[in-house]
Amino acid sequence: MRTPLIAGNWKMHRRISEALGLAQTLAESLSGTSSPGREVVICPPFTALLAVREVLKGSSIILGAQNLYPEPEGAYTGEISPTMLADLGCRYVILGHSERRQHLGETDEFINRKVQAALANGLRPILCVGEILEQRERGQEVGVVATQLRGCLQGVQTSQMGEVVIAYEPVWAIGTGKNATPEQAQTMHQNIRQVLQSRFGEEVANNTRILYGGSVKADNIDSLMAQPDIDGVLVGGASLDVTSFIRIVNYQPA
Ligand code: PEP
């Protein structure tokens, strides 16, 4: 049984006071309407992690970060280590997001180092994979995602896979308002399970949570979550709006 996971990626939004307000409202709203058996994670920017951690004390919402640098410490100006994130109380970390691949040139090899560093420090990676529009138009999406998965999971042990969450995020659907259909997402999630099966075996393939991300909103969550291989969602824009995010957390599979 895979516990559904709803993760909010706040990206580079919200100053500390705003982040506090958003986290507090979420914590209060979800304590009343909490959906048992669903994991809820929020990933504020680094600058707000400490403040948000305090607000989340006593709530079931889990703290996550949006990135890390794959070294414990050292001369890496401007970077944040996995030990620092663990120290801040983070449990999850988003890795390999397409915005970082696109704007910061992150490669599968570099992301792989981050995945390993996260696991070595007790952080659960939410590993993002997904094709760009041209690749989908050329029918290359299955191969592209398989290559990303194999590259980013290189050297990861079968015994560590219980800590890993995969997020399928077709790049053409992120922040565009154009989401993959539930059927497109389901098909890709099945392909991802096949890649996991060939690399780690059936148990890992069956137990790994695979999230969908890309313009998830209050009005499409129910049909996405009705798909058997969609185990949750990674939400960008809609996670900044309390009403939308609460509705997403409280989805009712259609
Ligand atoms: C994301 O940031 O991972 C994302 C899916 O963004 P959005 O929901 O805004 O498309």
Coordinates of C-alpha atoms and ligand atoms in Angstrom, one line a residue:
M1 CA 0.0 0.0 0.0
R2 CA 1.5 3.3 -1.1
T3 CA 0.7 6.3 1.2
P4 CA -0.5 9.2 -1.0
L5 CA 1.8 12.2 -0.9
I6 CA 0.9 15.7 -1.7
A7 CA 3.9 18.1 -1.9
G8 CA 3.8 21.8 -2.3
N9 CA 6.8 23.4 -4.1
W10 CA 6.7 27.1 -3.2
K11 CA 9.6 27.8 -5.6
M12 CA 11.2 31.3 -5.1
H13 CA 8.1 32.8 -3.6
R14 CA 7.2 34.3 -0.2
R15 CA 9.2 36.3 2.2
I16 CA 9.5 35.0 5.8
S17 CA 6.4 36.8 7.2
E18 CA 4.3 35.7 4.2
A19 CA 5.6 32.1 4.4
L20 CA 4.8 32.0 8.1
G21 CA 1.2 33.1 7.4
L22 CA 0.7 30.6 4.7
A23 CA 2.2 27.7 6.7
Q24 CA 0.1 28.7 9.8
T25 CA -3.1 28.8 7.8
L26 CA -2.4 25.5 6.2
A27 CA -1.5 23.8 9.5
E28 CA -4.7 25.1 11.1
S29 CA -6.9 24.2 8.2
L30 CA -5.5 20.7 7.8
S31 CA -5.7 19.9 11.5
G32 CA -9.5 20.2 11.2
T33 CA -10.1 18.5 7.8
S34 CA -7.1 16.2 7.9
S35 CA -7.2 13.3 5.5
P36 CA -5.9 10.3 7.3
G37 CA -3.3 8.3 5.6
R38 CA -2.2 11.2 3.4
E39 CA 1.2 12.7 3.7
V40 CA 1.5 16.5 3.2
V41 CA 4.8 18.1 2.6
I42 CA 5.6 21.8 2.0
C43 CA 8.8 23.0 0.5
P44 CA 9.3 26.7 1.2
P45 CA 12.4 28.6 0.1
F46 CA 15.6 28.1 2.2
T47 CA 15.1 31.5 3.8
A48 CA 11.8 30.5 5.4
L49 CA 12.6 27.0 6.5
L50 CA 13.5 27.7 10.0
A51 CA 10.5 30.0 10.7
V52 CA 8.1 27.5 9.0
R53 CA 9.5 24.6 11.0
E54 CA 8.4 26.4 14.2
V55 CA 4.9 27.0 12.9
L56 CA 4.6 23.3 11.8
K57 CA 5.4 22.0 15.3
G58 CA 2.5 19.8 16.4
S59 CA 1.0 19.7 12.9
S60 CA 1.1 16.7 10.6
I61 CA 2.6 18.8 7.7
I62 CA 6.1 17.7 6.9
L63 CA 8.9 20.1 6.0
G64 CA 10.9 19.8 2.7
A65 CA 13.5 21.8 0.8
Q66 CA 13.8 22.5 -2.9
N67 CA 17.4 21.6 -3.5
L68 CA 20.8 20.7 -1.9
Y69 CA 24.5 20.7 -2.7
P70 CA 25.9 17.2 -2.6
E71 CA 28.7 17.8 -0.1
P72 CA 28.5 17.9 3.7
E73 CA 30.4 21.2 4.0
G74 CA 33.1 23.1 2.3
A75 CA 34.0 26.0 0.0
Y76 CA 30.8 26.0 -2.0
T77 CA 29.7 29.6 -1.7
G78 CA 26.0 30.1 -1.7
E79 CA 25.1 26.4 -1.4
I80 CA 23.3 24.5 1.2
S81 CA 24.3 21.0 2.4
P82 CA 22.1 18.0 3.2
T83 CA 23.3 18.1 6.8
M84 CA 22.2 21.7 7.1
L85 CA 18.7 20.7 5.7
A86 CA 18.5 17.8 8.2
D87 CA 19.5 20.3 10.9
L88 CA 16.7 22.6 9.9
G89 CA 14.2 19.7 10.3
C90 CA 13.7 18.9 6.6
R91 CA 12.5 15.4 5.9
Y92 CA 12.1 15.6 2.1
V93 CA 14.1 17.4 -0.6
I94 CA 13.0 18.1 -4.2
L95 CA 15.9 17.1 -6.6
G96 CA 16.3 17.4 -10.3
H97 CA 13.4 19.9 -10.8
S98 CA 13.2 20.8 -14.5
E99 CA 13.6 24.5 -13.6
R100 CA 17.1 23.6 -12.2
R101 CA 17.9 21.4 -15.2
Q102 CA 16.9 24.2 -17.5
H103 CA 18.1 27.4 -15.9
L104 CA 21.1 26.0 -13.9
G105 CA 22.3 23.3 -16.2
E106 CA 21.8 20.4 -13.8
T107 CA 22.7 17.0 -15.4
D108 CA 21.5 13.5 -14.4
E109 CA 25.1 12.9 -13.1
F110 CA 25.0 15.9 -10.8
I111 CA 21.4 15.1 -9.7
N112 CA 22.6 11.5 -8.9
R113 CA 25.2 12.9 -6.5
K114 CA 22.5 14.9 -4.8
V115 CA 20.2 11.9 -4.5
Q116 CA 23.0 9.9 -2.9
A117 CA 23.9 12.8 -0.6
A118 CA 20.2 13.2 0.5
L119 CA 19.9 9.4 1.3
A120 CA 23.2 9.4 3.2
N121 CA 21.8 12.2 5.4
G122 CA 18.4 10.8 6.2
L123 CA 16.5 13.0 3.6
R124 CA 14.0 11.6 1.3
P125 CA 14.6 12.7 -2.3
I126 CA 11.6 13.7 -4.4
L127 CA 13.3 13.0 -7.7
C128 CA 11.8 14.9 -10.7
V129 CA 11.9 13.5 -14.2
G130 CA 10.1 14.6 -17.3
E131 CA 10.3 15.3 -21.0
I132 CA 10.2 18.6 -22.8
L133 CA 7.5 19.3 -25.4
E134 CA 9.7 18.6 -28.5
Q135 CA 10.6 15.2 -27.1
R136 CA 6.9 14.3 -26.5
E137 CA 6.1 15.5 -30.0
R138 CA 8.8 13.2 -31.4
G139 CA 7.5 10.3 -29.3
Q140 CA 10.7 10.1 -27.3
E141 CA 9.2 10.7 -23.8
V142 CA 9.4 7.1 -22.5
G143 CA 13.1 6.9 -23.5
V144 CA 13.9 10.3 -22.1
V145 CA 12.3 9.6 -18.7
A146 CA 13.9 6.1 -18.5
T147 CA 17.4 7.6 -19.2
Q148 CA 16.8 10.3 -16.5
L149 CA 15.7 7.7 -14.0
R150 CA 18.6 5.4 -14.6
G151 CA 21.1 8.2 -14.5
C152 CA 19.8 9.8 -11.4
L153 CA 19.4 6.5 -9.5
Q154 CA 22.9 5.2 -10.4
G155 CA 24.5 3.5 -7.4
V156 CA 21.3 3.7 -5.3
Q157 CA 20.8 0.5 -3.4
T158 CA 17.5 -1.5 -3.5
S159 CA 17.3 -1.2 0.3
Q160 CA 17.4 2.7 0.0
M161 CA 14.5 2.9 -2.5
G162 CA 11.9 3.0 0.3
E163 CA 13.1 6.5 0.9
V164 CA 12.9 7.7 -2.7
V165 CA 9.9 9.3 -4.3
I166 CA 9.7 9.9 -8.0
A167 CA 7.8 12.9 -9.5
Y168 CA 6.9 12.7 -13.1
E169 CA 6.7 16.3 -14.3
P170 CA 6.3 16.8 -18.0
V171 CA 8.1 20.1 -18.6
W172 CA 5.5 21.3 -21.0
A173 CA 2.9 21.1 -18.2
I174 CA 4.8 23.0 -15.5
G175 CA 3.5 26.5 -14.8
T176 CA 1.7 26.5 -18.2
G177 CA -1.8 25.7 -17.1
K178 CA -1.7 22.8 -19.5
N179 CA -1.6 19.5 -17.5
A180 CA -1.1 16.0 -18.8
T181 CA -4.3 14.1 -19.1
P182 CA -4.8 11.6 -16.3
E183 CA -4.3 8.9 -19.0
Q184 CA -1.0 10.4 -20.3
A185 CA 0.2 10.5 -16.7
Q186 CA -1.0 7.0 -15.9
T187 CA 0.8 5.6 -19.0
M188 CA 4.1 7.3 -18.0
H189 CA 3.8 6.2 -14.4
Q190 CA 3.4 2.6 -15.6
N191 CA 6.6 3.1 -17.7
I192 CA 8.4 4.4 -14.7
R193 CA 7.4 1.4 -12.7
Q194 CA 8.8 -0.8 -15.5
V195 CA 12.1 1.0 -15.3
L196 CA 12.1 0.6 -11.5
Q197 CA 11.3 -3.1 -11.9
S198 CA 14.1 -3.8 -14.3
R199 CA 16.6 -1.9 -12.1
F200 CA 15.5 -2.8 -8.6
G201 CA 12.9 -5.7 -8.9
E202 CA 9.2 -6.0 -8.5
E203 CA 8.9 -5.1 -4.9
V204 CA 10.5 -1.7 -5.3
A205 CA 8.5 -1.1 -8.5
N206 CA 5.2 -1.8 -6.6
N207 CA 6.1 0.1 -3.5
T208 CA 7.7 3.3 -4.9
R209 CA 5.5 6.4 -4.8
I210 CA 5.3 8.1 -8.1
L211 CA 3.8 11.7 -8.0
Y212 CA 2.5 13.6 -11.0
G213 CA 3.4 17.3 -11.3
G214 CA 2.4 19.9 -13.8
S215 CA -0.4 22.4 -13.4
V216 CA -2.2 20.4 -10.8
K217 CA -5.2 22.3 -9.6
A218 CA -8.3 21.9 -7.5
D219 CA -10.3 21.1 -10.6
N220 CA -8.1 18.3 -12.0
I221 CA -6.8 16.6 -8.8
D222 CA -9.7 14.2 -8.5
S223 CA -9.3 12.7 -11.9
L224 CA -5.5 12.5 -11.6
M225 CA -5.8 10.7 -8.2
A226 CA -8.3 8.2 -9.7
Q227 CA -5.4 6.7 -11.7
P228 CA -4.0 3.5 -10.1
D229 CA -0.3 4.4 -10.6
I230 CA -0.6 8.1 -9.5
D231 CA 0.4 8.1 -5.8
G232 CA 0.2 11.8 -5.2
V233 CA 1.1 15.1 -6.7
L234 CA 3.9 17.8 -6.7
V235 CA 2.1 21.1 -6.8
G236 CA 3.7 24.4 -7.7
G237 CA 1.5 27.4 -8.3
A238 CA -1.6 26.1 -6.6
S239 CA 0.3 25.3 -3.4
L240 CA 0.6 29.0 -2.7
D241 CA -3.1 29.4 -2.5
V242 CA -4.5 28.0 0.7
T243 CA -8.0 27.1 -0.6
S244 CA -6.6 25.4 -3.7
F245 CA -4.0 23.4 -1.8
I246 CA -6.4 22.3 0.9
R247 CA -8.8 21.1 -1.8
I248 CA -5.9 19.2 -3.5
V249 CA -5.0 17.6 -0.2
N250 CA -8.6 16.6 0.3
Y251 CA -9.1 15.1 -3.1
Q252 CA -11.8 12.6 -3.8
P253 CA -10.7 10.2 -6.5
A254 CA -13.3 10.6 -9.4
Ligands
PEP1 C1 6.4 22.3 -9.9 O1 6.9 23.3 -9.6 O2 6.9 21.2 -9.7 C2 5.1 22.4 -10.7 C3 4.5 21.3 -11.0 O3 4.5 23.6 -10.9 P1 3.0 23.9 -11.3 O4 2.1 23.1 -10.5 O5 2.9 25.4 -11.1 O6 2.9 23.5 -12.8

